[in-house]
Coordinates of C-alpha atoms in Angstrom, one line a residue:
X924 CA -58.6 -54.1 -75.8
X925 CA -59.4 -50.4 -77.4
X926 CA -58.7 -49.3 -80.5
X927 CA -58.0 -45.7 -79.0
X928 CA -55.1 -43.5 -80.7
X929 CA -52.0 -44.6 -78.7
X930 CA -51.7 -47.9 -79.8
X931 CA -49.4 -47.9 -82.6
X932 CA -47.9 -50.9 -84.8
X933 CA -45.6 -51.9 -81.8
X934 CA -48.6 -52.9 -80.1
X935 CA -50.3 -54.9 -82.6
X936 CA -49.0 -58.0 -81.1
X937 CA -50.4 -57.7 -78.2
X938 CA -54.0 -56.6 -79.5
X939 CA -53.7 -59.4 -81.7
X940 CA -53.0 -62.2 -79.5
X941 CA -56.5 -60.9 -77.5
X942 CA -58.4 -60.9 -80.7
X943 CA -57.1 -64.4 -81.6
X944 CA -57.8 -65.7 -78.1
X945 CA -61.8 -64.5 -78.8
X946 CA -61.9 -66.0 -81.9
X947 CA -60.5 -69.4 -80.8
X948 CA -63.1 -69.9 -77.8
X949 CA -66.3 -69.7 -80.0
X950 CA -64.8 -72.5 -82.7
X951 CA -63.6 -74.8 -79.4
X952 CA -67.6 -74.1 -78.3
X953 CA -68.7 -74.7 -81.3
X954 CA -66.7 -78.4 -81.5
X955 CA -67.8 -79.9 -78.0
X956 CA -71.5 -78.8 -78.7
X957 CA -72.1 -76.7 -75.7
X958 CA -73.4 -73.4 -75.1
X959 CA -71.1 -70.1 -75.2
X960 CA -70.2 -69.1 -71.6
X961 CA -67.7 -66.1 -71.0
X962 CA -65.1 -67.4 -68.5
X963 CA -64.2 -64.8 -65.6
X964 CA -61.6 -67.0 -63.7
X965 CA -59.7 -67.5 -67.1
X966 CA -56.1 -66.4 -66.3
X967 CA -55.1 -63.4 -68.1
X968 CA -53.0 -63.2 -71.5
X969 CA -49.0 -63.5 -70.7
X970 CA -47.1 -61.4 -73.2
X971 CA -43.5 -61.4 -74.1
X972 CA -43.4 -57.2 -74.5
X973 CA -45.3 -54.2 -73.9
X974 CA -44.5 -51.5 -76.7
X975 CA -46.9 -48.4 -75.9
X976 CA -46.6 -44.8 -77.8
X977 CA -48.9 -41.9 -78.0
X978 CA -48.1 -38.8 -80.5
X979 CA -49.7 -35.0 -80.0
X980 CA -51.7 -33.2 -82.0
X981 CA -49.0 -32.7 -84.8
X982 CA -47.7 -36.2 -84.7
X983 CA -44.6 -36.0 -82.9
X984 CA -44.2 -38.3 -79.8
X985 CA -45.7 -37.7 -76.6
X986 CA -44.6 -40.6 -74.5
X987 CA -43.7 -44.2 -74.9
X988 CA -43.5 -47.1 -72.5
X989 CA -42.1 -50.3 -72.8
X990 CA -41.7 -54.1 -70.7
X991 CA -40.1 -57.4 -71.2
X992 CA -42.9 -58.8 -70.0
X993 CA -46.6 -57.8 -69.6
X994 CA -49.9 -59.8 -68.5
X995 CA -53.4 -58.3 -70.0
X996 CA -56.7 -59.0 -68.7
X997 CA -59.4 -58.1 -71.2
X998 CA -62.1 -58.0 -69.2
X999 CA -60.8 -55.4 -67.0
X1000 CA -58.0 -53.8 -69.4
X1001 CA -55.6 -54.3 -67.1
X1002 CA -52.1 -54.6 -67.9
X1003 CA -49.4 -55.4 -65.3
X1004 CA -46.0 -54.8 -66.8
X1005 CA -42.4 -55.8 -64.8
X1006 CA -39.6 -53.2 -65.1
X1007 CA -41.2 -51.1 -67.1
X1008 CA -39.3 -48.2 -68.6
X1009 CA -40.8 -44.6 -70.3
X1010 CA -40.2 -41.9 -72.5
X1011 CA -42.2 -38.5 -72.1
X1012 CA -41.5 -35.8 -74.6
X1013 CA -42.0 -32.6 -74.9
X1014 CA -42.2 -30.5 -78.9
X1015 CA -41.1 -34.0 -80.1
X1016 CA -38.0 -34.4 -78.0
X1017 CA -37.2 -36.2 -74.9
X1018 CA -37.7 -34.6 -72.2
X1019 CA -37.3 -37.2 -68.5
X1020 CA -36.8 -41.0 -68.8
X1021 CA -38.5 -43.0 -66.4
X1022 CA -38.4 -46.0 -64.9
X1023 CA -39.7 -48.6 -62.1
X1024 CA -39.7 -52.4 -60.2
X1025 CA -43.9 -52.8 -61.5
X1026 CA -46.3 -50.8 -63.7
X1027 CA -50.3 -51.4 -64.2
X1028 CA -51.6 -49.9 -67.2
X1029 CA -55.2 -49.3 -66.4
X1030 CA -57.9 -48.2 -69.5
X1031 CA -55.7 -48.4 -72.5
X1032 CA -53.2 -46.2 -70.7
X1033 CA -55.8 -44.0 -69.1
X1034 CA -54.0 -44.1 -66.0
X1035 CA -50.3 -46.0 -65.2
X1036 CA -49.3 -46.8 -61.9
X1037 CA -45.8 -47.4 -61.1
X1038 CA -44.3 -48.6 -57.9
X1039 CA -41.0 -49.9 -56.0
X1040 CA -38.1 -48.1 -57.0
X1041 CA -39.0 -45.3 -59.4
X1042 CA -36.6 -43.0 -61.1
X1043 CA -37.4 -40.3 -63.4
X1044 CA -34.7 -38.4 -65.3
X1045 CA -34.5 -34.7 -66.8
X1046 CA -32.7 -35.0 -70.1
X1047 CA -30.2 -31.8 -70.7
X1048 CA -27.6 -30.1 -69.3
X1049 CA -29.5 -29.9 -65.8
X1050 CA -29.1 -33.4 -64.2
X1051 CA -32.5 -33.7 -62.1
X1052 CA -33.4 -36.8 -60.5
X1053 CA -37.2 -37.4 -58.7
X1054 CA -37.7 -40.6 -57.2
X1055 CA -40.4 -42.3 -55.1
X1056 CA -41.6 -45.6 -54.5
X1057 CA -45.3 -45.3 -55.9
X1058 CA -46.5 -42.8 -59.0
X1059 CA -50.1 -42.8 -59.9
X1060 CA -49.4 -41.1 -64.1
X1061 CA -52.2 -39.8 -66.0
X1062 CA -50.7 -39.7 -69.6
X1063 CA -52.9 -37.1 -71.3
X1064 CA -53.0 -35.0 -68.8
X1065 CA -49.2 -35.0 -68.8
X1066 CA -49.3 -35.2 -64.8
X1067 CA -48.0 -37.5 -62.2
X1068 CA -49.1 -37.9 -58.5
X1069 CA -46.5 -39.2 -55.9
X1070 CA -47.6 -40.3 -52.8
X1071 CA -44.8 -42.4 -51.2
X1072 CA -41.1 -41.1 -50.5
X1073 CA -41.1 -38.0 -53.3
X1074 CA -37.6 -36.8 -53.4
X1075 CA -36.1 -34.6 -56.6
X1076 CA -32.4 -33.9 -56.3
X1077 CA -30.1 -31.8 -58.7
X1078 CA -26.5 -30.9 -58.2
X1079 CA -26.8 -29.2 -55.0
X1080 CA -30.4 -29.5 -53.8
X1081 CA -32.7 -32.0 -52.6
X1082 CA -36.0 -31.4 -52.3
X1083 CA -38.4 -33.5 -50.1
X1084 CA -42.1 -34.1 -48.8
X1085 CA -45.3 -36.3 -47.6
X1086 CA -46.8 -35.7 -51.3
X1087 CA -45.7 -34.5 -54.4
X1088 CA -47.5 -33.4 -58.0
X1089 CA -45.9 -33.1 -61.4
X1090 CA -46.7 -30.9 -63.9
X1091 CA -45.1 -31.8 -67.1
X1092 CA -46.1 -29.4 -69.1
X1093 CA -45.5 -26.5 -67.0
X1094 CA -42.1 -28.4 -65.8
X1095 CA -43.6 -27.7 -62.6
X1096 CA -42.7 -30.1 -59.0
X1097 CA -45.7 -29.6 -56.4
X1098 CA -44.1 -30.1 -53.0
X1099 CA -47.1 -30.8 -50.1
X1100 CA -46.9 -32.0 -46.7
X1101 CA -43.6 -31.0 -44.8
X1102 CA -41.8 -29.9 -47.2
X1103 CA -37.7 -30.0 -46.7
X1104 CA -35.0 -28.1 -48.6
X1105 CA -31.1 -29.3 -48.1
X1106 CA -28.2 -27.7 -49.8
X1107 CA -24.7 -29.2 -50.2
X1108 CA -21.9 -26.5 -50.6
X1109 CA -20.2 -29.0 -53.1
X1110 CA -21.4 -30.2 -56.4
X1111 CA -22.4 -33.9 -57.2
X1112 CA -24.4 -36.1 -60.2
X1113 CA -28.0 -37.0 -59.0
X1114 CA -27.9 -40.3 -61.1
X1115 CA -24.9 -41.7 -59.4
X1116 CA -26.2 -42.0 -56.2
X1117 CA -23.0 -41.3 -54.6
X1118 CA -22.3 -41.3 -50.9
X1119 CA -23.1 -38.0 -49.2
X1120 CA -22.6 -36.6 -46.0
X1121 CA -25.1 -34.5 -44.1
X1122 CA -26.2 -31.3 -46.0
X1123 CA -24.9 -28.2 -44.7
X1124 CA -27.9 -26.2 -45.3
X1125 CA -31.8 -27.5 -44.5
X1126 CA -34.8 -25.2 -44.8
X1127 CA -38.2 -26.3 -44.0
X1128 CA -41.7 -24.8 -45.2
X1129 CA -44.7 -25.1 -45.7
X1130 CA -45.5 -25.5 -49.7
X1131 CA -43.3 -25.6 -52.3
X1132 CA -42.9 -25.0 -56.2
X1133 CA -40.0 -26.0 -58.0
X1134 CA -39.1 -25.9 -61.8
X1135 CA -36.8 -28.3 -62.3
X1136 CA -36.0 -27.0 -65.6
X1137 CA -35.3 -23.3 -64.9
X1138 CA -34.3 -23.5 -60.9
X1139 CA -37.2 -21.8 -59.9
X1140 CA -38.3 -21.9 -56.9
X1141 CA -41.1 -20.5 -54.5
X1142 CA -42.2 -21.8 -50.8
X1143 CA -44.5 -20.3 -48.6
X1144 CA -43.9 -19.9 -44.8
X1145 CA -43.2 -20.3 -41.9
X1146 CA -39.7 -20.9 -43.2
X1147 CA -37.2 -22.1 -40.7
X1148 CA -33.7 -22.3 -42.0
X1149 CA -30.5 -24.0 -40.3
X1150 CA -26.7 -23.8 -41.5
X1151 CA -23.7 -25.7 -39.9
X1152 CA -20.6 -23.7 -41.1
X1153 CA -18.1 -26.0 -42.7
X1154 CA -15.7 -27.1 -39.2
X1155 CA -18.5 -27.0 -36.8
X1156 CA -19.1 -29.8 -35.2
X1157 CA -23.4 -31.4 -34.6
X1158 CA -22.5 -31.3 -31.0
X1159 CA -22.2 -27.0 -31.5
X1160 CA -25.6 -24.7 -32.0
X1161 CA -26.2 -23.9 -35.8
X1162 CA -27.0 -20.6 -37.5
X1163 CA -30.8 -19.9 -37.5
X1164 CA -32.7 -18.4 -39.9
X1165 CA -35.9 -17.6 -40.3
X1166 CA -38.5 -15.8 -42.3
X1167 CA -42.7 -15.4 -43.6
X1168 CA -41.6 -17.2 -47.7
X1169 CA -39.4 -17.4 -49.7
X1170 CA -38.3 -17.8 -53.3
X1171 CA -35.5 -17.8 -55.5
X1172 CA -33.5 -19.9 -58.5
X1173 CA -31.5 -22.9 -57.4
X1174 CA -29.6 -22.9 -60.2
X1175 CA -28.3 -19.2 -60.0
X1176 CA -28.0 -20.0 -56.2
X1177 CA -30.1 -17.4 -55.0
X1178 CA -32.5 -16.9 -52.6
X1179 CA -34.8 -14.1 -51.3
X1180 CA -36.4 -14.3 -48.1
X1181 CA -39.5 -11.9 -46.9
X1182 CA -40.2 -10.0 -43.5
X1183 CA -39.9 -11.0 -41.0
X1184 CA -36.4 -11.9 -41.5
X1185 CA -34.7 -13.1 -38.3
X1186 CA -31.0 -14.5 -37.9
X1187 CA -29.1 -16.2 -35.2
X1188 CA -25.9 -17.6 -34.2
X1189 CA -25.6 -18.9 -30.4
X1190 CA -21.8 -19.5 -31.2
X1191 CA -21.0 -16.6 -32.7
X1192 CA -23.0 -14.1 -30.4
X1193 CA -24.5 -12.7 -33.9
X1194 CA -28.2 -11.6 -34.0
X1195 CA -30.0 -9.6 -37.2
X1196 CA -33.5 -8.5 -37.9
X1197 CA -34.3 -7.6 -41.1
X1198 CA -37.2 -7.0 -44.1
X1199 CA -35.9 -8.1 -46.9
X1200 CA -33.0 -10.3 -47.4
X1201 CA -30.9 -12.1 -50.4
X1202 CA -28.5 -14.5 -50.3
X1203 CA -25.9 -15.4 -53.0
X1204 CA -24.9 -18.8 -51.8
X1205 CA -22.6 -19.3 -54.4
X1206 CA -20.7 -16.0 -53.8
X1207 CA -21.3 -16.4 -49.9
X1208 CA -23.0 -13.1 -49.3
X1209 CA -26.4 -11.3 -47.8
X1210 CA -27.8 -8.1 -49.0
X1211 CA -30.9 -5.7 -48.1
X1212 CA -31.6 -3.0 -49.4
X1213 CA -33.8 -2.1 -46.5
X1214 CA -33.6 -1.3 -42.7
X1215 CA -32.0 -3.7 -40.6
X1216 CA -30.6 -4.1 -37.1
X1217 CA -27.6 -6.5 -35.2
X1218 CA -25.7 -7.6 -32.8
X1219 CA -22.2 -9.3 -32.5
X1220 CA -21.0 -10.2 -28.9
X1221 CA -20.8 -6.3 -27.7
X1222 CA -21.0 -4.5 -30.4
X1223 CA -24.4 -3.4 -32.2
X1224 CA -25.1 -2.0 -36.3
X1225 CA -27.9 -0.3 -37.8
X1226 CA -28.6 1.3 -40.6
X1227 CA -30.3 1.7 -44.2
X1228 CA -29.6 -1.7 -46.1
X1229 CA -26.5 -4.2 -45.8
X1230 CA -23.8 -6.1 -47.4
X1231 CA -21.9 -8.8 -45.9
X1232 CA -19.5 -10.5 -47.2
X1233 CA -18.9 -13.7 -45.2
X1234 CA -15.6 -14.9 -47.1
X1235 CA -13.6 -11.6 -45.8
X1236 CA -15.8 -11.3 -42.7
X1237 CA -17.3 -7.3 -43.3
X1238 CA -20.7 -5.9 -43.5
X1239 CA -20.9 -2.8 -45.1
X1240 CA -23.6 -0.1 -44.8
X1241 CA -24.6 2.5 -47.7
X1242 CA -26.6 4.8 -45.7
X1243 CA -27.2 5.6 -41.9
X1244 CA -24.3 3.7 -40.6
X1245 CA -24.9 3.1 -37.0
X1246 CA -22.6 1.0 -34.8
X1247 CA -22.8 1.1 -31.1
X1248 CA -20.7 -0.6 -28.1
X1249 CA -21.7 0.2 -25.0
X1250 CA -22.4 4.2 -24.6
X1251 CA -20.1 4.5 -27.3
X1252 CA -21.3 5.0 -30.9
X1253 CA -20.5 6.1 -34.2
X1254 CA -22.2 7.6 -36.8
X1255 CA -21.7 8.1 -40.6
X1256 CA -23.4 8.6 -44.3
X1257 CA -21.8 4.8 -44.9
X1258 CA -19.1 2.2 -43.5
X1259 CA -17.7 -1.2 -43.6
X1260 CA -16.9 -2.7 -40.8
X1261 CA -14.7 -6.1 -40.3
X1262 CA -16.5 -7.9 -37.3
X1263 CA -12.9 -10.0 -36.8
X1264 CA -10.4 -7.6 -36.8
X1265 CA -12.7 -4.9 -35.9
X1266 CA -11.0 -2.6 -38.8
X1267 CA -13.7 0.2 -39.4
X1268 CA -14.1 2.7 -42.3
X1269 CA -16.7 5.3 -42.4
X1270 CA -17.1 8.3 -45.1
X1271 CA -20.0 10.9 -44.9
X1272 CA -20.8 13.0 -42.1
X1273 CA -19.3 11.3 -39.3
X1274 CA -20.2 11.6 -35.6
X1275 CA -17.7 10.0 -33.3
X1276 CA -19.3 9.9 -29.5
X1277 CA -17.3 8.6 -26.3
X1278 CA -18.2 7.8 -22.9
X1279 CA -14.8 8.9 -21.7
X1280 CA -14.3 12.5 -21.0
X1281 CA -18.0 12.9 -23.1
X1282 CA -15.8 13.0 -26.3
X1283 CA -17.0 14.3 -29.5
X1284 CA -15.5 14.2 -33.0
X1285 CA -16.9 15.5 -36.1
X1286 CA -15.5 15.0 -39.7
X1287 CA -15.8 13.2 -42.9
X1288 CA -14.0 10.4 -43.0
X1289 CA -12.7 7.7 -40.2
X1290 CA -9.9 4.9 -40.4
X1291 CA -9.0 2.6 -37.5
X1292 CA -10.2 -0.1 -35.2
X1293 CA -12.5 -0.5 -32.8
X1294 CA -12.4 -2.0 -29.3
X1295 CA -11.0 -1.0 -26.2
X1296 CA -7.3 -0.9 -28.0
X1297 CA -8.1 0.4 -31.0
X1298 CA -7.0 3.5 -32.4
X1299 CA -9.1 5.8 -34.6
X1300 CA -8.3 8.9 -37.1
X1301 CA -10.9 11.1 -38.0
X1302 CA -9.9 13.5 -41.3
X1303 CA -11.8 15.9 -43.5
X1304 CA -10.7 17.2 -46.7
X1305 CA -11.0 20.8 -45.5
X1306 CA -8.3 20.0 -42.9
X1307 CA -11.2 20.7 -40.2
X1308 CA -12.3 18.1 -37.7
X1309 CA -14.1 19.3 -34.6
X1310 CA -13.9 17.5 -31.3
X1311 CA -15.0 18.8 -27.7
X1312 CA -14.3 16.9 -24.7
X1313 CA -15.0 17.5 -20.7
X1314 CA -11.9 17.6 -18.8
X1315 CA -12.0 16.8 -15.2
X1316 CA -11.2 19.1 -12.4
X1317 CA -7.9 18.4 -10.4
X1318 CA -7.3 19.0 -7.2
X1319 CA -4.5 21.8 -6.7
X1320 CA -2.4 22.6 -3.9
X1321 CA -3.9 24.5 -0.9
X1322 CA -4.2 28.5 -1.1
X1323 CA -2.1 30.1 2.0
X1324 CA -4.2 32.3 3.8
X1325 CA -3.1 35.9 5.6
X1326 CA -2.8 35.9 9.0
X1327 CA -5.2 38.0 11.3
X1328 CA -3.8 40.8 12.7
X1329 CA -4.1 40.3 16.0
X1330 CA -6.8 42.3 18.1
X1331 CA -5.6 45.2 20.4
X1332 CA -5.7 45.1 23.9
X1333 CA -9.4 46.4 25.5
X1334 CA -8.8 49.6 27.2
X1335 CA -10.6 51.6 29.6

């Protein structure tokens, strides 16, 4: 057993049961008469405990880890514990608990290697959970690698993937290999391990970094995003989404996605291509602040940046409202639009264009609804709105004509 730094008085026991055991074997030796020979199949020591600590630099704690029951072999300085159970620390305070089924301590603590069912715990007012089912911990380096089954989860997220890294010092969770993103619209404690039903949100990339601390959270592309609105059945299409990265904070429930930016709804008939996009998923809305184009069923918007605001069913445009249906289309400096009622509002300069009768209306603002029903006013604080129209020709009745005189009679 080493001397090294991180064995404090809790472990004396256990070095000093080792150092009694080497003692002993040279007096037995000594008794029968026969020569000194190390035995290598000798089983190893059995201890009652394992008490392990390590301090930093200005003697506060770093980590700690303890068993019931431990078994030491001194050749290799290997230590298998049973249910062991951690403490890492960070500026003296503890930080995540941890625990697991088995733990090997390898080199005085060099390296620890949990397995079964391993749970480690973010102390503080943000409930994190990451669990796996093997952990190869490097103490000193203040880093663990999962392999097997890394999943964190906090009160609305869980966060997946084939491999996983943790950064302690950084607070920093290394998603690699597939990693998957689901979102549940209602809140629940990670450490409870409560029944859930399927997430509502799922988003899949390619990396991902996570601070499970702060929320923060970047993941590189492809990213392919899809929503089941609360009511829709799994046999129904879901909203798709997709996009090149995209970061964020899951605490503050927001998310930015990059260009590309496509979105689609089969049920809905919706379709919207966009740059940049944000979502506020805890205020249920989508912003840009650059250009962007849709659909819904037969209707079509354009324009300079969005707002939508999925709880009252509206987008509004700031600048270079567009909105088309069929050869109709409307114009304006801004508007909001209510895709379910199909009430419109539209300030600026305002062009109003028809099909029927080639109908044009110019003014500055525009209340009404849309569709084949609808009815729209156009005003303008002057008093003066312009409209021209073609009307169509009509047949009249049928002009009387003069009779010819009739020609006179040839005469010779």
């Amino acid at each position: 057993m080493s001397g090294r730094p991180w064995f404090f008085p809790q472990s004396v026991r256990l070095l000093g049961a080792a150092l009694t055991a080497l003692l002993l074997a040279p007096l037995t030796a000594c008794s029968s008469g026969q020569p000194l020979k190390q035995d290598e199949s000798a089983p190893p020591f059995v201890f009652r405990s394992l008490d392990l600590r390590q301090q930093d630099q200005q003697g506060r704690p770093a980590w700690s880890l303890t068993s019931p029951e431990a078994r030491y072999d001194l050749r290799r300085q290997v230590a298998q514990a049973l249910t062991p159970k951690g403490v890492i620390y960070r500026d003296g305070q503890p930080a995540y608990r941890l625990q697991a089924t088995s733990g090997t301590v390898v080199n005085d603590g060099e390296v620890v290697l949990l397995e079964g069912q391993i749970r480690v715990e973010q102390v503080g007012s943000q409930p994190v959970l990451i669990e796996a089912s093997r952990v190869r911990w490097f103490p000193s380096r203040q880093r663990m690698e999962i392999d097997r089954k890394p999943r964190a989860s906090d009160a609305q997220y869980r966060l997946s993937s084939l491999q996983a890294t943790f950064l302690f010092d950084q607070n920093l969770l290394k998603l690699r290999g597939k990693p998957l993103l689901e979102r549940w619209s209602t809140r629940f404690d990670p450490f409870k391990q409560a029944a859930r039903t399927d997430p509502e949100t799922t988003v899949r990339v390619s990396e991902a970094d996570w601070n499970p601390k702060t929320g923060l959270l970047q993941a590189r592309g492809p990213v392919e995003a899809s929503r089941r609105p609360p009511g829709r059945s799994r046999l129904q299409a879901a909203q798709i989404l997709t996009a090149s990265s995209l970061d964020g904070n899951t605490q503050q429930q927001q998310l930015r996605l990059l260009a590309p930016v496509i979105y689609t709804d089969a049920i809905d008939q919706a379709h919207l291509e966009a740059r940049e996009v944000k979502l506020d998923l805890g205020l249920h809305t989508a912003s840009s602040q650059q250009s962007f184009q849709a659909s819904r069923a037969a209707f079509g918007v354009r324009g300079q940046g969005f707002d939508v605001h999925q709880d009252q069913t509206s987008i509004e445009i700031p600048a270079g409202c567009v909105i088309t249906q069929g050869q109709d289309m409307l114009s304006a400096g801004r508007c909001r639009w209510n895709w379910v009622s199909q009430e419109i509002e539209a300030d600026g300069v305002l062009e109003l264009r028809r099909q029927q009768n080639q109908q044009i209306t110019r003014g500055k603002r525009l209340r009404g609804q849309l569709g084949a029903q609808g009815s729209l006013t156009v005003t303008s604080p002057s008093g003066r709105v312009v409209s021209q129209f073609l009307v169509p020709n009509r047949p009249g009745p049928p002009r009387l004509q003069r009779p010819r005189p009739a020609p006179e009679p040839i005469r010779l």
